[in-house]
Amino acid sequence: MSSGTKIGIIDIGSNSIRLVIYEINELGAYRVVSEHKDSARLSERIGYDGILHSKDIISIVPILSHYALLCRVHEVQTVRAVATAAIRNAVNSEEIVRVLEEQTSLQIEVLSGSEEARYGYLGVINTIDIRDALVIDIGGGSTEVTLLRDRKLMNSVSFPFGAVNTTHQFMKNANLTEQGAADIRRMVEEAIADHPWITQSPNLPMIGLGGTIRTLGKMSQKRSKYSLQLAHNYELKPGELRSFVTLLSSLPIEKRKKVDGLSKERSDIIVPGLLILDTLFQAANASQCIVSGSGLRDGIFFEMFDPKHPIKQDVLEASIHNLLCLHPNGAEKHVRRVDQLAMLLYDKLEVHANLEEGSWRYLHTTALLHRIGVSVHYYQYLKHTQYMLANARIDGLTHREIVICSLIATYKTKSRTHQQSLAYKDLLKESDEMLIVKLGTLLKLATALDHSETQPVQKLVVTRSDTSLTLKLLCVHNPILELKELAAITKDFEKAWGLKLKIQAGVFSKT
């Protein structure tokens, strides 16, 4: 997909119809620039004869026509409209597509269950750093279950039940009886029985897609007063899924509507959706439940964006690269040099520092992204960087890791880090403050070695003893600003690492 373009994806789902517009900039980085959602409840409009009648087909024409208009206004070059379970399973599926295409001038593609599962897989595998998992996508009219092993799609199935049509079938007057709940669980268990690979993959994380799981995540975050405003890759606490099933099943709909995080338009279908999810969770003996904010529409985008390589090889590296290209600040040579220097320093210090395994990823991420706040405003750019890293979503990192990176990237003093960490005490471990201090001072040291942003240090030789760290700088020009900055941060580094910092600098010509 060429740069400087916009892609519009219309998802005609069984519960909602959505439009998302992606923009690809001149550097090849992408972002969402517009998103819209309208409730349609197509699954509950389909009669027992399996037909979606003319008045119900026509009822969604204004929504689709409006989305087509929005795409024209946004100057979208490519629009892809897809339909899922409700239209796929309708007896008159071909007629529905014909009428909608005639009325809206959109070309509509009906996805098969396996295609829907595959796009959900692409949405997850490109945005969560996970190798093995069960992916559950509960829509309005279907539920897709997908098994990942070593990041590869091994098995998938699409069940013909979702939050809307299950509600329509088993609930009366928006309330569910104990018998109705038992019948829903039995329906799911019988469906699972025909696909033993679901129960033969125990202790895997279950990653949930769709409105049911996203709503569950919102309710969980509201209940615990969660400190980070991110839904994607949110991990529910053990037993929390069952807790919400029990709570919401016991409430009449008017009280259900008042539950924090539960939207009124989903209050009538949330319990059947959660029962489907919980039954799958128990049958699979899953280890944990994770919310994915990326799903079918994201998967479609990734395939359109890079058809030959729709799967990213490294989620974190791809996310860092995309953020850098979304926020170019004219200092890419600088941050890449800082990254090289930081990694060299880390390699010399990590063995003796008792750092968390894999913490080099935090230093690598922050070395590259610590300046993105400049795209907002140069002055106090670290303040903008901290907000952007904590809220812009760094795929490939957990929520705790995102917070750690946001504080490392903007590290100034130990006392300031302590104050900042208090706001995230529900996410951070006690030991994280010292980790942030150590890596924060290490990042400051690496940044100081290119303080002029002219890359004077051609070669850095690092030697470590039990009491000191010696840096020998071989430079192509006088590192006057670097030496001044190194002198300014020496005391902080020595306090954090318990090592005396010694600097030796020499200048030589490239020629």
Coordinates of C-alpha atoms in Angstrom, one line a residue:
M1 CA 0.0 0.0 0.0
S2 CA 1.5 3.3 -1.0
S3 CA 2.0 6.2 1.4
G4 CA -0.1 9.3 1.6
T5 CA -3.3 7.3 1.3
K6 CA -6.5 6.6 3.3
I7 CA -8.3 3.3 3.7
G8 CA -11.9 3.0 4.9
I9 CA -13.1 -0.3 6.4
I10 CA -16.9 -0.8 6.9
D11 CA -17.8 -3.8 9.1
I12 CA -21.4 -4.8 8.8
G13 CA -21.6 -6.8 12.0
S14 CA -24.5 -8.7 13.6
N15 CA -24.8 -6.2 16.4
S16 CA -23.2 -3.0 15.2
I17 CA -22.1 -1.4 11.9
R18 CA -18.7 0.3 12.1
L19 CA -16.5 2.5 10.0
V20 CA -12.8 3.0 10.6
I21 CA -10.6 5.2 8.5
Y22 CA -6.8 4.7 8.5
E23 CA -4.4 7.3 7.2
I24 CA -0.9 6.3 5.9
N25 CA 1.6 9.1 5.9
E26 CA 4.5 9.8 3.6
L27 CA 6.8 7.8 5.8
G28 CA 4.6 4.7 5.6
A29 CA 3.3 5.0 9.2
Y30 CA -0.4 4.5 9.9
R31 CA -3.0 5.7 12.3
V32 CA -6.8 5.8 12.8
V33 CA -8.2 9.3 11.9
S34 CA -11.9 8.6 12.2
E35 CA -14.2 5.9 13.6
H36 CA -18.0 5.6 13.8
K37 CA -20.4 3.0 15.2
D38 CA -24.2 2.5 14.8
S39 CA -26.3 -0.2 16.4
A40 CA -28.1 -2.4 14.0
R41 CA -29.0 -5.7 15.8
L42 CA -29.3 -7.6 12.5
S43 CA -29.1 -10.9 14.3
E44 CA -32.3 -10.3 16.3
R45 CA -34.1 -9.1 13.2
I46 CA -33.7 -12.4 11.4
G47 CA -36.9 -14.4 11.8
Y48 CA -37.2 -18.1 12.6
D49 CA -37.4 -18.7 8.8
G50 CA -33.8 -17.4 8.6
I51 CA -34.8 -14.5 6.4
L52 CA -33.9 -10.8 6.8
H53 CA -36.9 -9.1 5.4
S54 CA -36.9 -6.1 3.1
K55 CA -37.8 -3.4 5.7
D56 CA -34.9 -4.6 7.9
I57 CA -32.5 -4.6 4.9
I58 CA -33.5 -1.1 4.0
S59 CA -33.2 0.0 7.6
I60 CA -29.4 -0.1 7.5
V61 CA -29.1 1.7 4.1
P62 CA -28.9 5.2 5.7
I63 CA -26.1 4.1 7.9
L64 CA -24.1 2.6 5.0
S65 CA -24.8 5.6 2.8
H66 CA -23.6 8.0 5.5
Y67 CA -20.4 5.9 5.9
A68 CA -19.9 6.1 2.1
L69 CA -20.3 9.9 2.3
L70 CA -17.8 10.1 5.2
C71 CA -15.3 8.2 3.1
R72 CA -15.7 10.7 0.3
V73 CA -15.4 13.7 2.6
H74 CA -12.2 12.2 4.1
E75 CA -10.9 11.5 0.5
V76 CA -10.5 7.8 1.2
Q77 CA -8.9 6.1 -1.8
T78 CA -9.9 2.5 -1.0
V79 CA -13.1 1.4 0.8
R80 CA -13.7 -2.2 1.8
A81 CA -17.1 -3.2 3.2
V82 CA -17.5 -6.6 4.8
A83 CA -20.4 -8.4 6.3
T84 CA -20.2 -11.1 8.9
A85 CA -22.5 -13.7 10.6
A86 CA -26.0 -12.1 10.4
I87 CA -25.8 -11.7 6.6
R88 CA -23.6 -14.7 6.1
N89 CA -26.1 -17.0 7.8
A90 CA -29.3 -15.5 6.5
V91 CA -31.3 -17.7 4.0
N92 CA -31.5 -14.7 1.6
S93 CA -27.9 -13.6 1.9
E94 CA -27.5 -12.9 -1.8
E95 CA -30.6 -10.8 -1.9
I96 CA -29.4 -8.7 1.1
V97 CA -26.1 -8.0 -0.6
R98 CA -27.7 -7.1 -3.9
V99 CA -30.2 -4.7 -2.3
L100 CA -27.5 -3.0 -0.2
E101 CA -25.1 -2.7 -3.1
E102 CA -27.8 -1.1 -5.3
Q103 CA -28.9 1.3 -2.6
T104 CA -25.4 2.4 -1.4
S105 CA -23.1 1.9 -4.4
L106 CA -20.8 0.0 -2.0
Q107 CA -19.3 -3.4 -3.0
I108 CA -20.0 -5.7 -0.1
E109 CA -18.0 -8.8 0.7
V110 CA -19.6 -11.6 2.8
L111 CA -16.8 -13.1 5.0
S112 CA -16.9 -16.8 5.7
G113 CA -16.5 -18.0 9.3
S114 CA -12.9 -19.0 8.7
E115 CA -12.1 -15.7 7.1
E116 CA -13.6 -13.8 10.0
A117 CA -11.4 -15.9 12.4
R118 CA -8.3 -15.3 10.3
Y119 CA -8.8 -11.5 10.3
G120 CA -9.3 -11.6 14.1
Y121 CA -6.0 -13.6 14.3
L122 CA -4.2 -11.0 12.3
G123 CA -5.5 -8.2 14.5
V124 CA -4.2 -10.0 17.6
I125 CA -0.9 -11.3 16.4
N126 CA 0.2 -7.9 15.1
T127 CA -0.6 -6.0 18.3
I128 CA 0.0 -8.4 21.2
D129 CA 3.4 -10.0 21.8
I130 CA 2.2 -13.6 22.4
R131 CA 3.2 -16.9 21.0
D132 CA 0.5 -19.3 22.2
A133 CA -3.1 -18.5 23.0
L134 CA -6.8 -19.1 22.3
V135 CA -8.5 -16.2 20.6
I136 CA -12.2 -15.8 21.2
D137 CA -14.2 -13.3 19.1
I138 CA -17.8 -13.0 20.4
G139 CA -19.8 -11.0 17.9
G140 CA -23.6 -10.5 17.7
G141 CA -24.3 -13.6 15.6
S142 CA -21.3 -15.8 15.8
T143 CA -18.3 -16.8 18.0
E144 CA -14.9 -17.5 16.5
V145 CA -12.4 -19.6 18.4
T146 CA -8.8 -19.8 17.2
L147 CA -5.8 -21.6 18.5
L148 CA -2.4 -20.0 18.1
R149 CA 0.9 -22.0 18.5
D150 CA 4.2 -20.2 18.0
R151 CA 2.3 -17.2 16.5
K152 CA 0.8 -19.4 13.8
L153 CA -3.0 -20.1 13.3
M154 CA -3.4 -23.8 14.0
N155 CA -7.1 -24.3 14.3
S156 CA -10.2 -22.2 14.0
V157 CA -14.0 -22.6 14.1
S158 CA -17.0 -20.3 13.8
F159 CA -19.9 -21.1 16.0
P160 CA -23.4 -19.8 14.9
F161 CA -24.1 -18.1 18.2
G162 CA -23.2 -14.7 19.5
A163 CA -24.4 -12.1 22.1
V164 CA -27.4 -10.9 20.1
N165 CA -28.9 -14.1 18.6
T166 CA -28.3 -16.0 21.9
T167 CA -30.1 -13.2 23.8
H168 CA -33.0 -13.4 21.3
Q169 CA -33.2 -17.2 21.7
F170 CA -32.9 -17.6 25.5
M171 CA -33.9 -14.3 27.2
K172 CA -37.4 -13.1 27.9
N173 CA -38.0 -9.4 28.9
A174 CA -34.3 -8.8 29.1
N175 CA -33.9 -11.1 32.1
L176 CA -32.3 -14.5 32.1
T177 CA -33.6 -17.4 34.2
E178 CA -31.4 -20.0 35.8
Q179 CA -32.7 -22.5 33.3
G180 CA -31.9 -20.1 30.4
A181 CA -28.3 -19.7 31.6
A182 CA -27.9 -23.4 31.9
D183 CA -29.3 -23.9 28.4
I184 CA -26.8 -21.3 27.0
R185 CA -23.9 -23.1 28.7
R186 CA -25.1 -26.5 27.4
M187 CA -25.3 -25.1 23.9
V188 CA -21.7 -23.9 24.0
E189 CA -20.5 -27.1 25.6
E190 CA -22.1 -29.2 22.9
A191 CA -20.5 -27.0 20.2
I192 CA -17.1 -27.4 21.9
A193 CA -17.5 -31.2 22.0
D194 CA -17.1 -31.4 18.2
H195 CA -13.8 -29.5 18.3
P196 CA -11.6 -31.3 21.0
W197 CA -8.6 -29.1 20.2
I198 CA -10.3 -26.4 22.3
T199 CA -10.2 -28.5 25.5
Q200 CA -6.8 -30.1 24.6
S201 CA -4.9 -26.9 24.9
P202 CA -5.0 -26.1 28.7
N203 CA -3.3 -23.3 30.6
L204 CA -3.2 -20.9 27.6
P205 CA -4.1 -17.3 27.9
M206 CA -7.5 -16.5 26.3
I207 CA -7.5 -13.3 24.3
G208 CA -11.0 -11.9 23.8
L209 CA -12.3 -9.7 20.9
G210 CA -15.5 -8.0 20.3
G211 CA -17.9 -5.8 22.3
T212 CA -18.6 -8.4 25.1
I213 CA -15.0 -8.7 26.2
R214 CA -14.3 -5.0 25.7
T215 CA -17.2 -4.1 27.9
L216 CA -16.0 -6.6 30.5
G217 CA -12.6 -4.8 30.5
K218 CA -14.3 -1.4 30.9
M219 CA -16.3 -2.7 33.9
S220 CA -13.2 -4.2 35.4
Q221 CA -11.2 -1.0 35.0
K222 CA -14.0 1.1 36.5
R223 CA -14.4 -1.2 39.5
S224 CA -10.7 -1.1 40.3
K225 CA -10.2 2.6 39.4
Y226 CA -7.5 1.5 37.0
S227 CA -4.8 4.0 36.5
L228 CA -4.1 3.6 32.8
Q229 CA -6.5 4.7 30.1
L230 CA -5.8 1.8 27.8
A231 CA -8.2 -1.0 26.9
H232 CA -6.0 -3.0 24.5
N233 CA -4.0 -5.8 26.2
Y234 CA -5.7 -5.3 29.5
E235 CA -5.4 -8.4 31.8
L236 CA -8.4 -9.3 33.9
K237 CA -7.8 -10.5 37.5
P238 CA -8.2 -14.2 38.3
G239 CA -11.9 -15.0 38.9
E240 CA -13.1 -11.6 37.6
L241 CA -14.9 -13.1 34.6
R242 CA -17.0 -15.4 36.8
S243 CA -17.6 -12.6 39.3
F244 CA -19.2 -10.3 36.6
V245 CA -21.3 -13.2 35.2
T246 CA -22.7 -13.8 38.7
L247 CA -23.2 -10.1 39.4
L248 CA -24.9 -9.2 36.1
S249 CA -27.0 -12.3 36.0
S250 CA -28.6 -11.3 39.4
L251 CA -29.5 -7.8 38.4
P252 CA -32.7 -6.7 36.6
I253 CA -32.0 -4.7 33.4
E254 CA -32.7 -1.3 35.0
K255 CA -30.0 -1.9 37.6
R256 CA -27.7 -3.5 35.0
K257 CA -27.8 -0.3 33.1
K258 CA -26.3 1.6 36.1
V259 CA -23.2 -0.7 36.3
D260 CA -20.1 1.5 35.7
G261 CA -18.5 0.7 32.4
L262 CA -21.6 -1.1 30.9
S263 CA -23.3 0.9 28.1
K264 CA -27.1 1.0 28.1
E265 CA -27.2 -0.3 24.6
R266 CA -25.3 -3.5 25.6
S267 CA -27.0 -4.0 28.9
D268 CA -29.6 -6.5 27.5
I269 CA -27.1 -8.7 25.6
I270 CA -24.1 -8.6 28.0
V271 CA -25.1 -11.6 30.2
P272 CA -25.5 -14.2 27.3
G273 CA -22.2 -12.9 25.8
L274 CA -20.4 -13.4 29.1
L275 CA -21.9 -16.8 29.6
I276 CA -20.5 -17.8 26.2
L277 CA -17.1 -16.4 27.1
D278 CA -17.1 -18.0 30.6
T279 CA -18.1 -21.4 29.3
L280 CA -15.3 -21.4 26.7
F281 CA -12.9 -20.1 29.4
Q282 CA -13.8 -23.0 31.8
A283 CA -13.8 -25.7 29.1
A284 CA -10.4 -24.6 27.8
N285 CA -9.0 -24.4 31.3
A286 CA -7.5 -21.0 30.3
S287 CA -4.8 -19.4 32.4
Q288 CA -6.0 -15.8 32.1
C289 CA -8.3 -13.5 30.2
I290 CA -6.9 -10.7 28.1
V291 CA -8.8 -8.0 26.3
S292 CA -7.8 -7.1 22.7
G293 CA -8.8 -3.8 21.3
S294 CA -7.6 -5.0 17.9
G295 CA -9.7 -7.5 15.9
L296 CA -11.4 -8.0 12.5
R297 CA -11.1 -4.5 11.2
D298 CA -7.4 -4.2 12.2
G299 CA -6.7 -7.6 10.6
I300 CA -8.3 -6.5 7.3
F301 CA -6.2 -3.3 7.4
F302 CA -2.9 -5.2 8.0
E303 CA -3.7 -7.4 5.0
M304 CA -4.4 -4.3 2.8
F305 CA -1.5 -2.4 4.2
D306 CA 1.1 -5.1 3.3
P307 CA -0.6 -8.0 1.4
K308 CA 2.7 -9.9 0.9
H309 CA 3.7 -9.7 4.6
P310 CA 0.5 -9.2 6.7
I311 CA 2.1 -10.6 9.8
K312 CA 4.7 -8.5 11.6
Q313 CA 7.8 -10.4 12.6
D314 CA 8.3 -8.4 15.8
V315 CA 5.3 -6.6 17.3
L316 CA 7.4 -4.2 19.5
E317 CA 9.8 -3.2 16.8
A318 CA 7.0 -2.6 14.4
S319 CA 5.1 -0.4 16.9
I320 CA 8.2 1.6 17.8
H321 CA 8.9 2.2 14.1
N322 CA 5.4 3.3 13.5
L323 CA 5.4 5.7 16.4
L324 CA 8.7 7.2 15.3
C325 CA 7.3 7.7 11.8
L326 CA 4.1 9.2 13.1
H327 CA 6.0 11.7 15.2
P328 CA 9.1 12.6 13.1
N329 CA 11.1 15.2 15.0
G330 CA 14.1 15.7 12.8
A331 CA 16.4 13.7 15.2
E332 CA 16.2 10.1 14.0
K333 CA 20.0 9.9 13.7
H334 CA 20.3 11.1 17.2
V335 CA 17.8 8.7 18.8
R336 CA 19.3 5.7 16.9
R337 CA 22.7 6.7 18.1
V338 CA 21.4 7.0 21.6
D339 CA 19.9 3.5 21.3
Q340 CA 23.3 2.1 20.1
L341 CA 25.1 3.7 23.0
A342 CA 22.5 2.7 25.5
M343 CA 22.6 -0.9 24.5
L344 CA 26.4 -0.9 24.7
L345 CA 26.3 0.5 28.2
Y346 CA 23.5 -1.9 29.2
D347 CA 25.6 -4.9 28.1
K348 CA 28.5 -3.9 30.3
L349 CA 26.3 -3.2 33.4
E350 CA 23.4 -5.7 33.2
V351 CA 25.3 -8.8 34.4
H352 CA 26.2 -7.1 37.7
A353 CA 23.1 -5.0 38.2
N354 CA 20.5 -7.8 39.0
L355 CA 18.1 -6.2 36.5
E356 CA 14.8 -7.7 35.5
E357 CA 15.2 -10.2 32.7
G358 CA 14.4 -8.6 29.3
S359 CA 14.6 -5.1 30.7
W360 CA 16.9 -4.1 27.8
R361 CA 13.6 -3.9 25.9
Y362 CA 12.6 -1.0 28.1
L363 CA 15.8 0.9 27.5
H364 CA 15.7 0.2 23.8
T365 CA 12.1 1.4 23.5
T366 CA 12.8 4.6 25.5
A367 CA 16.1 5.4 23.7
L368 CA 14.2 5.5 20.4
L369 CA 11.0 7.2 21.6
H370 CA 12.1 9.6 24.3
R371 CA 11.9 12.6 21.9
I372 CA 8.5 12.0 20.3
G373 CA 7.0 14.7 22.6
V374 CA 8.9 17.3 20.4
S375 CA 6.2 16.8 17.8
V376 CA 3.8 18.5 20.3
H377 CA 6.2 21.2 21.5
Y378 CA 9.9 21.3 22.0
Y379 CA 9.8 23.1 25.4
Q380 CA 9.0 20.6 28.1
Y381 CA 8.9 17.8 25.5
L382 CA 9.6 15.2 28.1
K383 CA 6.2 16.0 29.7
H384 CA 4.5 15.4 26.3
T385 CA 6.6 12.2 25.7
Q386 CA 5.4 10.8 29.1
Y387 CA 1.8 11.4 28.2
M388 CA 2.1 10.0 24.7
L389 CA 3.9 6.9 25.7
A390 CA 1.4 6.1 28.5
N391 CA -1.6 6.7 26.2
A392 CA -0.6 6.1 22.6
R393 CA -0.4 2.3 23.0
I394 CA 3.0 0.6 22.5
D395 CA 2.1 -2.8 21.0
G396 CA 4.3 -5.6 22.3
L397 CA 4.4 -4.3 25.9
T398 CA 2.1 -5.0 28.8
H399 CA 0.4 -2.1 30.6
R400 CA 3.0 -2.3 33.4
E401 CA 5.8 -2.2 30.9
I402 CA 4.3 0.8 29.1
V403 CA 4.2 2.7 32.4
I404 CA 7.8 1.7 33.1
C405 CA 8.9 2.9 29.7
S406 CA 7.0 6.2 30.0
L407 CA 8.8 6.9 33.3
I408 CA 12.3 5.8 32.1
A409 CA 12.0 8.0 28.9
T410 CA 11.2 11.1 31.0
Y411 CA 13.4 10.3 34.0
K412 CA 14.9 13.4 35.9
T413 CA 15.4 12.5 39.5
K414 CA 14.7 9.7 42.0
S415 CA 12.3 11.7 44.0
R416 CA 10.3 12.8 40.9
T417 CA 10.1 9.1 39.8
H418 CA 8.7 8.2 43.3
Q419 CA 6.0 10.8 43.0
Q420 CA 5.1 9.8 39.4
S421 CA 5.0 6.1 40.4
L422 CA 2.4 6.7 43.1
A423 CA -0.2 7.4 40.3
Y424 CA 0.4 3.8 39.0
K425 CA 0.7 1.9 42.2
D426 CA -1.9 -0.6 41.0
L427 CA 0.3 -1.5 38.1
L428 CA 3.9 -1.2 39.4
K429 CA 5.9 -3.6 41.7
E430 CA 7.9 -2.2 44.6
S431 CA 11.1 -3.0 42.8
D432 CA 10.1 -1.1 39.7
E433 CA 11.1 2.3 41.1
M434 CA 14.7 1.3 41.3
L435 CA 14.5 -0.3 37.9
I436 CA 13.2 3.0 36.5
V437 CA 15.9 5.0 38.3
K438 CA 18.7 2.7 37.0
L439 CA 17.5 2.6 33.4
G440 CA 16.5 6.2 33.5
T441 CA 20.1 7.3 34.5
L442 CA 21.5 5.0 31.9
L443 CA 19.3 6.6 29.2
K444 CA 20.5 10.0 30.4
L445 CA 24.1 8.9 30.1
A446 CA 23.6 7.6 26.6
T447 CA 21.7 10.8 25.6
A448 CA 24.5 12.9 27.1
L449 CA 27.0 11.1 24.9
D450 CA 25.2 12.7 21.9
H451 CA 23.9 15.8 23.6
S452 CA 24.8 18.0 20.6
E453 CA 22.9 15.6 18.3
T454 CA 25.9 15.6 15.9
Q455 CA 27.2 12.1 16.7
P456 CA 30.8 13.2 17.8
V457 CA 31.5 9.9 19.6
Q458 CA 32.6 7.6 16.8
K459 CA 33.5 4.8 19.1
L460 CA 32.8 4.1 22.8
V461 CA 35.0 1.8 24.8
V462 CA 33.4 0.8 28.1
T463 CA 35.3 -0.9 30.9
R464 CA 33.9 -1.8 34.3
S465 CA 35.5 -2.7 37.6
D466 CA 34.0 -3.4 41.0
T467 CA 34.0 0.3 41.8
S468 CA 33.9 2.2 38.6
L469 CA 32.7 2.6 35.0
T470 CA 35.2 4.0 32.6
L471 CA 34.0 5.5 29.3
K472 CA 36.7 6.1 26.6
L473 CA 35.3 8.4 23.9
L474 CA 36.9 8.3 20.5
C475 CA 35.5 11.4 18.7
V476 CA 35.5 12.9 15.2
H477 CA 35.2 16.4 16.6
N478 CA 35.4 18.2 20.0
P479 CA 32.6 16.8 22.2
I480 CA 32.4 20.0 24.3
L481 CA 28.6 19.8 24.9
E482 CA 28.8 16.1 25.6
L483 CA 31.5 16.5 28.2
K484 CA 29.6 19.3 29.9
E485 CA 26.4 17.2 30.1
L486 CA 28.3 14.2 31.3
A487 CA 29.7 16.3 34.2
A488 CA 26.2 17.4 35.0
I489 CA 24.7 13.9 35.3
T490 CA 27.7 12.1 36.9
K491 CA 26.5 12.4 40.5
D492 CA 23.0 11.0 39.7
F493 CA 24.5 8.1 37.8
E494 CA 27.0 7.3 40.6
K495 CA 24.2 7.3 43.2
A496 CA 21.9 5.0 41.1
W497 CA 24.6 2.5 40.1
G498 CA 27.1 2.7 43.0
L499 CA 29.9 3.1 40.5
K500 CA 32.4 6.0 40.0
L501 CA 32.1 7.4 36.5
K502 CA 35.3 8.1 34.7
I503 CA 35.4 9.8 31.3
Q504 CA 38.3 9.9 28.9
A505 CA 37.9 11.7 25.6
G506 CA 40.1 11.8 22.5
V507 CA 39.6 13.4 19.1
F508 CA 40.7 12.0 15.9
S509 CA 40.0 12.8 12.2
K510 CA 37.9 10.6 10.0
T511 CA 40.4 11.0 7.2

